[in-house]
Coordinates of C-alpha atoms and ligand atoms in Angstrom, one line a residue:
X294 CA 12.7 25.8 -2.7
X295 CA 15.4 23.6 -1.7
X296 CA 17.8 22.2 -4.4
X297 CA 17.7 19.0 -5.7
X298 CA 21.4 18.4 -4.7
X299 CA 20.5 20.0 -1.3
X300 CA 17.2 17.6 -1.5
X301 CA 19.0 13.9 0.4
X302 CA 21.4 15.5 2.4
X303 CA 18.3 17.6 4.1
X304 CA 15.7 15.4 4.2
X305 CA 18.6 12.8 6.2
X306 CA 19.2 15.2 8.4
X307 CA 15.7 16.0 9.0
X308 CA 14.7 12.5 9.2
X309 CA 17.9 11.0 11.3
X310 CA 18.1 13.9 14.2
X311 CA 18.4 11.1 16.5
X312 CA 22.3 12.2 17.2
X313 CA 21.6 15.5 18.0
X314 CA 19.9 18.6 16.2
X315 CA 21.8 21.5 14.6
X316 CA 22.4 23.9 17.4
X317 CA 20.8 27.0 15.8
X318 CA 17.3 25.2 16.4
X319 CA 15.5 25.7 19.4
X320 CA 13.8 21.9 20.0
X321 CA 11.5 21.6 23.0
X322 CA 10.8 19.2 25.3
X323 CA 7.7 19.7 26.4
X324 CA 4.8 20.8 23.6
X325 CA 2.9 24.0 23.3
X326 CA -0.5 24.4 24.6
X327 CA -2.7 20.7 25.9
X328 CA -3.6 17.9 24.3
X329 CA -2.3 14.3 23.8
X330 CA 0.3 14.3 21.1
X331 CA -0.2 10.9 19.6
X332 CA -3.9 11.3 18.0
X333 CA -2.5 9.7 15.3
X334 CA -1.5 6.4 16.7
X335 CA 2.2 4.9 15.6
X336 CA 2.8 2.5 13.0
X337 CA 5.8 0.2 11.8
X338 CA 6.9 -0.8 8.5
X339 CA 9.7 -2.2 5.8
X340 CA 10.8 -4.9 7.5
X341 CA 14.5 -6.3 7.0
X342 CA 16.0 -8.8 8.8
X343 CA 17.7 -6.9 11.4
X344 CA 15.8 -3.4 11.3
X345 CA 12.7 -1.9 11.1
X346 CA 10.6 1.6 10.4
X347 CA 8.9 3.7 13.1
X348 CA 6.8 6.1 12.8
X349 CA 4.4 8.9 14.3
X350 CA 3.4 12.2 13.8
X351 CA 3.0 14.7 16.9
X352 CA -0.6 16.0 16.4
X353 CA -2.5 17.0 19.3
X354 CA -5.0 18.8 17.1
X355 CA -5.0 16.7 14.2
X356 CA -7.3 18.6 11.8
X357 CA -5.5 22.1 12.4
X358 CA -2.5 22.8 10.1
X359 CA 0.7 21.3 11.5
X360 CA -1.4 19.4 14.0
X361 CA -1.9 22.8 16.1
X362 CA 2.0 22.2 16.8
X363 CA 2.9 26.2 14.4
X364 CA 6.5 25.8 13.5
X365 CA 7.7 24.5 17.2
X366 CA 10.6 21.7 17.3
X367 CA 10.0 18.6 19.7
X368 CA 12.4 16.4 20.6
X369 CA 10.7 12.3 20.7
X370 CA 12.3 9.7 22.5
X371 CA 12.0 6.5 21.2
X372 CA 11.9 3.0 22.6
X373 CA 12.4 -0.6 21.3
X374 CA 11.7 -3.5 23.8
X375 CA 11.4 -7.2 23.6
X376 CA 8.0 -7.1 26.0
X377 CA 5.3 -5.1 26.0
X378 CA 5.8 -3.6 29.5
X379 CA 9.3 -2.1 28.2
X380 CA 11.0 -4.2 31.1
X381 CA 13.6 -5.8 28.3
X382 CA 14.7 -2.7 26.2
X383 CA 16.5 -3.5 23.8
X384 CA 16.9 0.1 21.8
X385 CA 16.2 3.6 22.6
X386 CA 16.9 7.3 21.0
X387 CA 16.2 10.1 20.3
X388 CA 14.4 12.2 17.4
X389 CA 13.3 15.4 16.3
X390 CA 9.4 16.3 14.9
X391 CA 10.1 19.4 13.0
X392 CA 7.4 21.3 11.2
X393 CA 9.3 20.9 7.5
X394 CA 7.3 17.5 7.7
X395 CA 4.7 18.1 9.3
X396 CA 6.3 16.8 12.6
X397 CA 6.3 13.4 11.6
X398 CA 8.4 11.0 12.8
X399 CA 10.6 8.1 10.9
X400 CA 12.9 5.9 12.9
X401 CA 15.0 3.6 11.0
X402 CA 15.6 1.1 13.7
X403 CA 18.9 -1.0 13.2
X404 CA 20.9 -4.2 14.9
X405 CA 17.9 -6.5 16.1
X406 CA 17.7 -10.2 15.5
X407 CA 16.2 -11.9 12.9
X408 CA 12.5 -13.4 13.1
X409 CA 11.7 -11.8 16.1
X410 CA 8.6 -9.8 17.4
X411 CA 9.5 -6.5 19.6
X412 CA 7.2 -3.9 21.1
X413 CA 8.1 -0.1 20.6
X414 CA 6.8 3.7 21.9
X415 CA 7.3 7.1 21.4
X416 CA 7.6 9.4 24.1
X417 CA 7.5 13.0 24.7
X418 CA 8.1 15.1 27.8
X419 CA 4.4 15.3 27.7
X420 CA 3.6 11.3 28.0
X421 CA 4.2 8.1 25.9
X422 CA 2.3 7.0 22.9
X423 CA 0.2 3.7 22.5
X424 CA 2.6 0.8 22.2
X425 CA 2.9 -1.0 19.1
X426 CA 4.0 -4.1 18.0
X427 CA 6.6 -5.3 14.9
X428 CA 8.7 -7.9 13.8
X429 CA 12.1 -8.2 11.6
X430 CA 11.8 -10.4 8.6
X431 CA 13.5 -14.2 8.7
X432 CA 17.7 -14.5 8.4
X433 CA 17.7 -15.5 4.9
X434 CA 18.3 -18.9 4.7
X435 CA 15.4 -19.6 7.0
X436 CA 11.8 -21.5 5.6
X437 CA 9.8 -19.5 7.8
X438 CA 6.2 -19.2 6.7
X439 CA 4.8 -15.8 5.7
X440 CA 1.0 -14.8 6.8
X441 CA 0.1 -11.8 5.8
X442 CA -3.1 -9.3 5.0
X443 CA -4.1 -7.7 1.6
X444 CA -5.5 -4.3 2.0
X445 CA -6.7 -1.0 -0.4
X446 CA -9.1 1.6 -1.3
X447 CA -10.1 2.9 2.8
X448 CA -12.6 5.6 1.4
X449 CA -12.9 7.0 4.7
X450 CA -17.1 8.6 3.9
X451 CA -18.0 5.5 2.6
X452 CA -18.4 4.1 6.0
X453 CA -16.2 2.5 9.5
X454 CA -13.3 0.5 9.0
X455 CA -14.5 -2.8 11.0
X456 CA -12.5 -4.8 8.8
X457 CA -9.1 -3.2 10.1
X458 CA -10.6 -4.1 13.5
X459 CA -11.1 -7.6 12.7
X460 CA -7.6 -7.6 10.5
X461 CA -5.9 -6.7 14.4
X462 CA -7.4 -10.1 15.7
X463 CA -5.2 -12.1 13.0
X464 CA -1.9 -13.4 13.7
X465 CA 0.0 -12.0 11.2
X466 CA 3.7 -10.9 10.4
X467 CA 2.9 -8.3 7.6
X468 CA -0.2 -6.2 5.9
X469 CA 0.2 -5.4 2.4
X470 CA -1.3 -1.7 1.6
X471 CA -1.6 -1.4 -2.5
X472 CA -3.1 1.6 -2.6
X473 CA -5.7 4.3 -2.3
X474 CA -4.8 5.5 1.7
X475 CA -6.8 8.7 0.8
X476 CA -9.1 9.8 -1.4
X477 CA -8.6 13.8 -2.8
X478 CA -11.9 14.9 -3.1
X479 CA -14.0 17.3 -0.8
X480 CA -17.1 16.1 1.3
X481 CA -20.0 14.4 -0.2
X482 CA -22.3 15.2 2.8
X483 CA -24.7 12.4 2.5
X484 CA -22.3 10.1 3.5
X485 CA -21.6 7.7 6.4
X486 CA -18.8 10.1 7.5
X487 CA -17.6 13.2 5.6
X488 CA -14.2 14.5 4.2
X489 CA -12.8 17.5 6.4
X490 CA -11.7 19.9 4.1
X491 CA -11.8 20.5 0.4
X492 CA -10.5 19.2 -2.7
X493 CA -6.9 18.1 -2.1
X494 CA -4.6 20.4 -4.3
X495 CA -2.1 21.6 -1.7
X496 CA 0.9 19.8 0.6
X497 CA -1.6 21.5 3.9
X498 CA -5.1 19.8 2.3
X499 CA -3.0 16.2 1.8
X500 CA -2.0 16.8 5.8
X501 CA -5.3 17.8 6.8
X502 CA -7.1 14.5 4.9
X503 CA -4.6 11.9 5.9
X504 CA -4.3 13.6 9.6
X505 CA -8.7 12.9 9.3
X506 CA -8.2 9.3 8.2
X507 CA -5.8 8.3 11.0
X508 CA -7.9 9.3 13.5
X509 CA -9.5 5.8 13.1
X510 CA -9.5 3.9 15.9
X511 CA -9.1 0.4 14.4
X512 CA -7.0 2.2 11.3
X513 CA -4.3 2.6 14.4
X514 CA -5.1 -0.6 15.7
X515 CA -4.2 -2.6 12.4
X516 CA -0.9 -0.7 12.1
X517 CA 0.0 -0.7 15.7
X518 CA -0.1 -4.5 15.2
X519 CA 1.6 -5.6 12.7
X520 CA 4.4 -3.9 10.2
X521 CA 3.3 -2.9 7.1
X522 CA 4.7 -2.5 3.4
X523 CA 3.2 0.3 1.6
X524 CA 2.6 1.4 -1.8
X525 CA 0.2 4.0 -3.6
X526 CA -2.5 4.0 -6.5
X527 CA -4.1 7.2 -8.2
X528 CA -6.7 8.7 -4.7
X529 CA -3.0 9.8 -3.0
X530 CA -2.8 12.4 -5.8
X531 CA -5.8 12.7 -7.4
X532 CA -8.4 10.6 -9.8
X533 CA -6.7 7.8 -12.6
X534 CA -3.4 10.1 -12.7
X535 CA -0.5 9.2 -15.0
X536 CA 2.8 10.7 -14.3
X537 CA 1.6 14.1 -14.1
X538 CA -1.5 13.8 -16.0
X539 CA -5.0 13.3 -14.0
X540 CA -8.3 12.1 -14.9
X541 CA -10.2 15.9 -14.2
X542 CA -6.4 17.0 -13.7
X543 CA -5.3 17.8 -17.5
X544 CA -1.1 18.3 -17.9
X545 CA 1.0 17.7 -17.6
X546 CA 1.3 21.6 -16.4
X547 CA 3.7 23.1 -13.5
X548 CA -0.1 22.7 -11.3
X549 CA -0.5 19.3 -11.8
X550 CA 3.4 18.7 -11.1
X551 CA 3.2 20.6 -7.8
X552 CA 0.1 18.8 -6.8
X553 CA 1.7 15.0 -7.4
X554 CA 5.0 16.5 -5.0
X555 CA 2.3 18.0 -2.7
X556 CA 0.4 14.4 -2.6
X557 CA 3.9 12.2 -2.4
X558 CA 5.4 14.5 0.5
X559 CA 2.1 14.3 2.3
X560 CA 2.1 10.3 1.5
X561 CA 5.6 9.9 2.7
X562 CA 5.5 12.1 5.9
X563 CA 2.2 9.4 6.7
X564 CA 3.8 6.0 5.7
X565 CA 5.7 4.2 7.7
X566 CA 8.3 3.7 5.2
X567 CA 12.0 4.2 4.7
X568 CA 13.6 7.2 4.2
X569 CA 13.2 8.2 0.2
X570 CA 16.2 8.0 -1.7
X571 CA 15.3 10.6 -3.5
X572 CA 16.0 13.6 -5.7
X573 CA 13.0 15.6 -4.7
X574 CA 9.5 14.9 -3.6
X575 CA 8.1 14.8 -7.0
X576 CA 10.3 11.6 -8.2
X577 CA 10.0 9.4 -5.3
X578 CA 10.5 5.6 -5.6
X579 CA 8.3 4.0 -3.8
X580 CA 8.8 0.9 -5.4
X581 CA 10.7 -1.8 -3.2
X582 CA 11.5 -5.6 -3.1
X583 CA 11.7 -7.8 0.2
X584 CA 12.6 -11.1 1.3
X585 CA 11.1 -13.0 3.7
X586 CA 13.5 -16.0 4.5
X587 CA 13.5 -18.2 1.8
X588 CA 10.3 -18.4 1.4
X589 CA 8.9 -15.2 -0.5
X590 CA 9.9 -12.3 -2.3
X591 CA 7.6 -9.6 -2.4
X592 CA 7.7 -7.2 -5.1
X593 CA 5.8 -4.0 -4.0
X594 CA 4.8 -1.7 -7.3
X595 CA 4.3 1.9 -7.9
X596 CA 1.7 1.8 -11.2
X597 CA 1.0 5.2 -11.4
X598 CA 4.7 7.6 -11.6
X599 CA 6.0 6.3 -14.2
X600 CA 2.8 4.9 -17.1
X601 CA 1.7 6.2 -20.1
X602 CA -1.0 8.5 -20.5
X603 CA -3.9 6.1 -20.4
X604 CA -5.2 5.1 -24.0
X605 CA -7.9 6.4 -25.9
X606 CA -8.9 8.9 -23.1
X607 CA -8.9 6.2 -20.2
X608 CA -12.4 5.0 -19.3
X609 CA -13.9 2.1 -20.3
X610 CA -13.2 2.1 -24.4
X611 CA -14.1 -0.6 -27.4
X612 CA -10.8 -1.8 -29.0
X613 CA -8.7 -1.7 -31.0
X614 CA -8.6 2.4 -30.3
X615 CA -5.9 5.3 -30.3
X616 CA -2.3 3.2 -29.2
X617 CA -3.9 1.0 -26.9
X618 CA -1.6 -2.0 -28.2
X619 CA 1.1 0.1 -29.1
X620 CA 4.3 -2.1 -27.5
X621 CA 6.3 1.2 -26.5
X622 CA 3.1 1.8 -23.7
X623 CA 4.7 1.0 -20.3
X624 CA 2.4 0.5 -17.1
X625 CA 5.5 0.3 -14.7
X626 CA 8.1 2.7 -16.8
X627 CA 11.3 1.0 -18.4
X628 CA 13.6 0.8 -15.3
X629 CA 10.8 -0.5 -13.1
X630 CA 9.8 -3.4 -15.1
X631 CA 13.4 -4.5 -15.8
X632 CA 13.9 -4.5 -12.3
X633 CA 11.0 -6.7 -11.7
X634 CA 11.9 -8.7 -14.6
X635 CA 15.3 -9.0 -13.0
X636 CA 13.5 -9.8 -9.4
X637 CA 11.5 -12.6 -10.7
X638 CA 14.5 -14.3 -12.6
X639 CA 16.9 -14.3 -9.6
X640 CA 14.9 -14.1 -6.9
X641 CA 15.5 -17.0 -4.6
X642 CA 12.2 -16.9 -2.5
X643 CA 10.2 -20.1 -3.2
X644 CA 7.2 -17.7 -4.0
X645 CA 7.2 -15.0 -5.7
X646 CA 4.4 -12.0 -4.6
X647 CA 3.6 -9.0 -6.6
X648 CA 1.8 -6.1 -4.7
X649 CA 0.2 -5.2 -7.6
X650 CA -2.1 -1.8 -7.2
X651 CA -4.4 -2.5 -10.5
X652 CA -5.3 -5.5 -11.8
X653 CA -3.4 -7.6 -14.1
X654 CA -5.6 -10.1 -15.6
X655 CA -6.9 -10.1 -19.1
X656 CA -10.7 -10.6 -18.8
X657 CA -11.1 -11.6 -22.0
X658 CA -10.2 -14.5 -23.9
X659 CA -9.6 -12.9 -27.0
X660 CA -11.0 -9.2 -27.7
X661 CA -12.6 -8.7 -30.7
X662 CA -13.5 -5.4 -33.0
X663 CA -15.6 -3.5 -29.9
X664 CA -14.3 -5.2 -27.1
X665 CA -14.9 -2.7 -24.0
X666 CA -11.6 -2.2 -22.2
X667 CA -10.8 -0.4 -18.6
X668 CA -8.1 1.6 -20.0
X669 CA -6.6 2.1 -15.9
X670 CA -5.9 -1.7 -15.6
X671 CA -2.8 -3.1 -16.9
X672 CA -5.6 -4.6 -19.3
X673 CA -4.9 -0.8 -20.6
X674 CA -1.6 -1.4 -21.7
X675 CA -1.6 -5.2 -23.2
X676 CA 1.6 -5.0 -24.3
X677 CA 3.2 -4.5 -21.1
X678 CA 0.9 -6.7 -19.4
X679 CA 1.7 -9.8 -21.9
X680 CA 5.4 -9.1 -21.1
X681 CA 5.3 -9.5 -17.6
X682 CA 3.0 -12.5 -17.8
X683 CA 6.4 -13.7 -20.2
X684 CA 8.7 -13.0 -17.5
X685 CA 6.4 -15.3 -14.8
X686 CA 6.2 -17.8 -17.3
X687 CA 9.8 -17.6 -18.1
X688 CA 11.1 -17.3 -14.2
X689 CA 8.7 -18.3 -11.7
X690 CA 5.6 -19.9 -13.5
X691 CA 3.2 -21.9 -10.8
X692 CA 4.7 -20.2 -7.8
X693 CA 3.5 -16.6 -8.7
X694 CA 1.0 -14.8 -7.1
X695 CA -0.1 -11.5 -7.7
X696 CA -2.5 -9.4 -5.4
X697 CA -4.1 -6.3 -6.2
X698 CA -6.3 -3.2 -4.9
X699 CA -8.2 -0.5 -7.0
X700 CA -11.6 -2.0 -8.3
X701 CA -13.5 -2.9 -4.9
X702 CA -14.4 -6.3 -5.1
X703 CA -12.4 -9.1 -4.7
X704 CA -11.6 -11.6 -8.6
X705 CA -9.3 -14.8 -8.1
X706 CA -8.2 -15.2 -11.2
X707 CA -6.1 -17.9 -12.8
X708 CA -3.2 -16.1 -15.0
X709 CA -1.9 -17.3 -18.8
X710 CA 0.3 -15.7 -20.6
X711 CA -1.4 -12.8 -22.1
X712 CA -5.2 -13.3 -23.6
X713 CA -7.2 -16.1 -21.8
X714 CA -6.8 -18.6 -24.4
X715 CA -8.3 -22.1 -23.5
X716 CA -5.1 -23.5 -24.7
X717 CA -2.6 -21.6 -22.6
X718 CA -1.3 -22.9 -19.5
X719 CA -2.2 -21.4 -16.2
X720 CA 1.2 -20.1 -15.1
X721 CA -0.1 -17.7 -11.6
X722 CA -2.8 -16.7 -9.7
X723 CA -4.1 -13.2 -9.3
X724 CA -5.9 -12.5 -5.9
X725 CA -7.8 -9.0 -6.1
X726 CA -8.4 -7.9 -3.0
X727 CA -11.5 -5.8 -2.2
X728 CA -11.8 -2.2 -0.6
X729 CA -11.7 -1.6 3.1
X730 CA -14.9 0.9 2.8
X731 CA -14.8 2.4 -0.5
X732 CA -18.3 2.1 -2.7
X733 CA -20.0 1.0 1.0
X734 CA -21.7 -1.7 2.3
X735 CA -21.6 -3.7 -1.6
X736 CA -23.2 -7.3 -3.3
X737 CA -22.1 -10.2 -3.6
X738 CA -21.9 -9.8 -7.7
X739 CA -19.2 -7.8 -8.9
X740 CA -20.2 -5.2 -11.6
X741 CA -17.3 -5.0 -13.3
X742 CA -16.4 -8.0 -15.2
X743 CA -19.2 -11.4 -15.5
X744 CA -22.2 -10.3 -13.4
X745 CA -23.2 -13.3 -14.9
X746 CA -21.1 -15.8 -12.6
X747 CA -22.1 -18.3 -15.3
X748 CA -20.7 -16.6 -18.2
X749 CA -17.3 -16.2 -16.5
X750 CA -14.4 -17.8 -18.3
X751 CA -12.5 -21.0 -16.3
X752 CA -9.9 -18.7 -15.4
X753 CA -12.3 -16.4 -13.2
X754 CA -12.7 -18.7 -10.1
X755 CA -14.7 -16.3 -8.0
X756 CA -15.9 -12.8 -7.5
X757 CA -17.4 -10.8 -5.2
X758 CA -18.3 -7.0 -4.3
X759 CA -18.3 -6.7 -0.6
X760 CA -16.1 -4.8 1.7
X761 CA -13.1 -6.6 3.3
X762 CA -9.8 -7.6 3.0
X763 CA -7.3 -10.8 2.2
X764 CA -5.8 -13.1 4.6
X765 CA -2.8 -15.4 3.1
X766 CA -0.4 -17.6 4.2
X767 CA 3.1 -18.9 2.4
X768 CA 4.6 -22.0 3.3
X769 CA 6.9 -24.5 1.2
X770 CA 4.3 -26.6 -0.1
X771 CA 1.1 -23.8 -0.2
X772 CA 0.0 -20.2 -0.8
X773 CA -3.5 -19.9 0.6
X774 CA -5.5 -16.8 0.7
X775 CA -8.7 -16.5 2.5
X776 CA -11.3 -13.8 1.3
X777 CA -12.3 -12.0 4.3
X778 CA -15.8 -10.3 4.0
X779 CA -18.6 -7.8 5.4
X780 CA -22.1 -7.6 5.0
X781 CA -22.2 -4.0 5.7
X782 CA -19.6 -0.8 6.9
X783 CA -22.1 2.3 6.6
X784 CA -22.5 1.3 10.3
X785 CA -20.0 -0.6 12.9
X786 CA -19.7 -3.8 14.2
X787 CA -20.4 -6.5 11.0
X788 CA -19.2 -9.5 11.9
X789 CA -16.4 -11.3 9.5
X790 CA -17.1 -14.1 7.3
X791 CA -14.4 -16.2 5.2
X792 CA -16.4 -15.8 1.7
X793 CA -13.9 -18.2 -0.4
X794 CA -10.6 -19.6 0.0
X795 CA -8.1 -20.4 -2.6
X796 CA -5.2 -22.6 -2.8
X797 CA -1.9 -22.6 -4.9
X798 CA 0.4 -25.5 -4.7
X799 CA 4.0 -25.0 -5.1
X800 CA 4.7 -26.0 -8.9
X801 CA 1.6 -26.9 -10.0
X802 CA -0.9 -25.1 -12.5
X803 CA -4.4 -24.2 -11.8
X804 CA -6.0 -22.8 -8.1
X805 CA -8.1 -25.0 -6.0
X806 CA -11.5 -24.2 -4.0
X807 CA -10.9 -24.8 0.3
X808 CA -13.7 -25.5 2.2
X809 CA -13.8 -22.3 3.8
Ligands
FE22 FE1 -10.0 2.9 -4.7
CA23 CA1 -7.5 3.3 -7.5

């Protein structure tokens, strides 16, 4: 058990071996045993303006514990180039992949130039992995435009991830993950693929499922592409979890604690993120802000850590019940929403993005006595919803856009502040992105909210429940997002369709229909 004191100063020294190991550890060179280290694939993420993540994880057998790699030490050479051939290198080191995380790899890459695309490898004494491709964000006072994908919910049984191969044939400078990587549970054999493994309850089970999931061939092609920012729903630990309370999970109890740090260590050692400033794995922000230029702030949220216990025994509930409008219920947790309060108000991006893992519109226009509410939504927790609607109204109304994972089918909604009142003003847009695979192949109606298109409210502009992902693009006087779409993932090879596409003008209420 390490101390929490002990916690940073370890997991930097784990993480940034790049100048040298401590001399009592015997680091190889050259890996036990055969087999291609880099099953995994490589991935980038959390861009800055000058630096950038890298990761792997060493995994020749990716299912066995450790990747078959037992508690060896292996030292990785790194490589940063300007073309793809590595002709131009413009960076290069040294790390080591040490079983303690599961002999991943995070390289915080420093000192490269603004706005710029770069190419980058790992390499052991054993052979080099596939090269990837990132970028560093814009100097910021620069106007560059922003294109980037909206992805969630990859449940890998419910079928192939053709829309990450598609996704790869974009030019874009950033995907947006919101959550749902994994899902915990064991195999449901009738599947298009099947879970390895059972349940997850343990830091080896979390290993084993992500190891499974990024096997994926056009998983590793989406990330070796682009950089991505990442942040998690409830399937990284387990079903609807809040804090350390689950849906099947009952706490909070010292199981349920060690299962969330067993499901964020897991999460982190597979993300290519930054290295946690953190107290121990159990408390780890995940939460982050980033620039791009001048032109977008994106706010990246964590909605499960830090909530209240979902309301009258989460589901879907008639209102009023239990506290469901109590004001003291917090979705984000007190220091998380001031901070995004405090983002929106003095942030200095001409659009303002929320990565928003579930769903912020109200659906209704006013609930009455036996209203049915999803208690998981931020419709859950009105209160805290109709404050941040406040604070876009207040700071950064008609050049807001929130976009949003969990429910599987994509909603473009048109946001007020608080309940969908016809006499409100429109002050963002929400863009619900659908799953990658998770509930398979889908419809083009949405079951959750208006099956009956025509019953919708104005402020619903669209639904739909088939498989896909976002494409969206910033500039000064536009946001537009294009819903990308399957007809089918239980087998490969569907062919992408643009379903809708939506427009937001800078300062102006209200989203408008593009001839896709
Ligand atoms: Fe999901
Ligand atoms: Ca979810």
């Amino acid at each position: 058990m390490i101390r929490r004191r002990d916690f940073l100063t370890d997991l930097t020294r784990y993480a940034a071996l790049a100048a040298g190991a401590p001399a009592m550890w015997h680091i190889v060179r050259r890996l036990p045993g055969a087999g291609d280290p880099f099953t995994l694939g490589v991935a980038s993420g959390d861009p800055s303006p000058t630096g950038v993540v890298l990761w792997t994880r060493l995994a020749p057998q990716p299912l066995e514990p450790l990747g078959g790699l037992g508690s060896t030490r292996v030292e990785v050479r790194w490589e940063v180039a300007e073309d793809e051939r590595f002709s131009r290198l413009v960076h290069k080191g040294t790390a080591t992949a040490i079983p303690e995380l599961s002999h991943a790899v995070h390289v915080e890459v420093n000192g490269l130039h603004p706005g710029r695309w770069y190419h980058y490898r790992f390499l052991t004494a054993d052979g080099a992995s596939p090269v990837g491709r990132t970028r560093t964000a814009p100097r910021p006072t620069e106007d560059a435009p922003l294109a980037f994908a909206v992805a969630s919910c990859q449940h890998y049984e419910y079928g192939h991830y053709t829309a990450y191969e598609h996704m790869a044939n974009e030019e874009l400078d950033l995907v947006l993950f919101l959550g749902d990587y994994i899902y915990e549970q064991g195999a449901i054999p009738t599947r298009v693929r099947m879970h390895a493994g059972p349940e997850c309850v343990t830091l080896e089970h979390y290993r084993q499922r992500y190891a499974q999931y990024k096997t994926d061939a056009n998983l590793q092609r989406a990330h070796a592409r682009f950089p991505w920012l990442t942040t998690w729903d409830d399937h990284e630990v387990s079903n609807n979890y809040a804090q350390d309370i689950g849906q099947f999970d009952r706490g909070p109890t010292p199981a349920t604690a060690a299962r969330r740090t067993a499901g964020y260590q897991a999460w982190w050692e597979h993300a290519p993120v930054r290295i946690p400033r953190a107290a121990n794995w159990h408390d780890l922000r995940v939460y982050q802000r980033m620039a791009w230029g001048r032109m977008a702030d994106l706010h990246l949220l964590d909605c499960r850590q830090y909530r209240t216990d979902q309301a009258c025994g989460d589901g879907n509930k008639p209102v009023p019940c239990g506290d469901w409008s109590d004001p003291a219920r917090t979705m984000l947790g007190a220091e998380q929403e001031q901070w995004l309060i405090d983002g929106l108000k003095n942030g200095k991006g001409r659009w303002q993005l929320i990565g928003n893992p579930v769903m912020l519109a109200a659906p209704d226009i006013a609930p009455k006595e036996g209203t049915v509410v999803y208690m998981d939504a931020w419709s859950g927790y009105p209160a805290a919803r109709d404050r941040l609607l406040r604070a876009i109204a207040d700071h950064a109304p008609n050049r807001t856009a929130v976009v949003t994972g969990d429910i599987h089918a994509n909603y473009i909604w048109e946001l007020k502040t608080g309940f969908d009142r016809p006499e409100r003003a429109v002050v963002a847009a929400e863009f619900v992105g659908t799953s990658i695979t998770s509930d398979g192949d889908g419809s083009d109606v949405s079951k959750y909210y208006y099956p009956n298109k025509l019953a919708a409210p104005d402020s619903l502009k669209w639904h739909s429940a088939r498989r896909g992902y976002l494409s969206c693009k910033a500039d000064a006087t536009s946001l537009t997002c294009d819903v990308r779409s399957l007809a089918f993932v239980s087998r490969p090879g569907a062919p992408l369709t643009t379903a809708s596409r939506w427009k937001l003008t800078h300062g102006k209420p209200g989203l408008e229909a593009v001839g896709a």
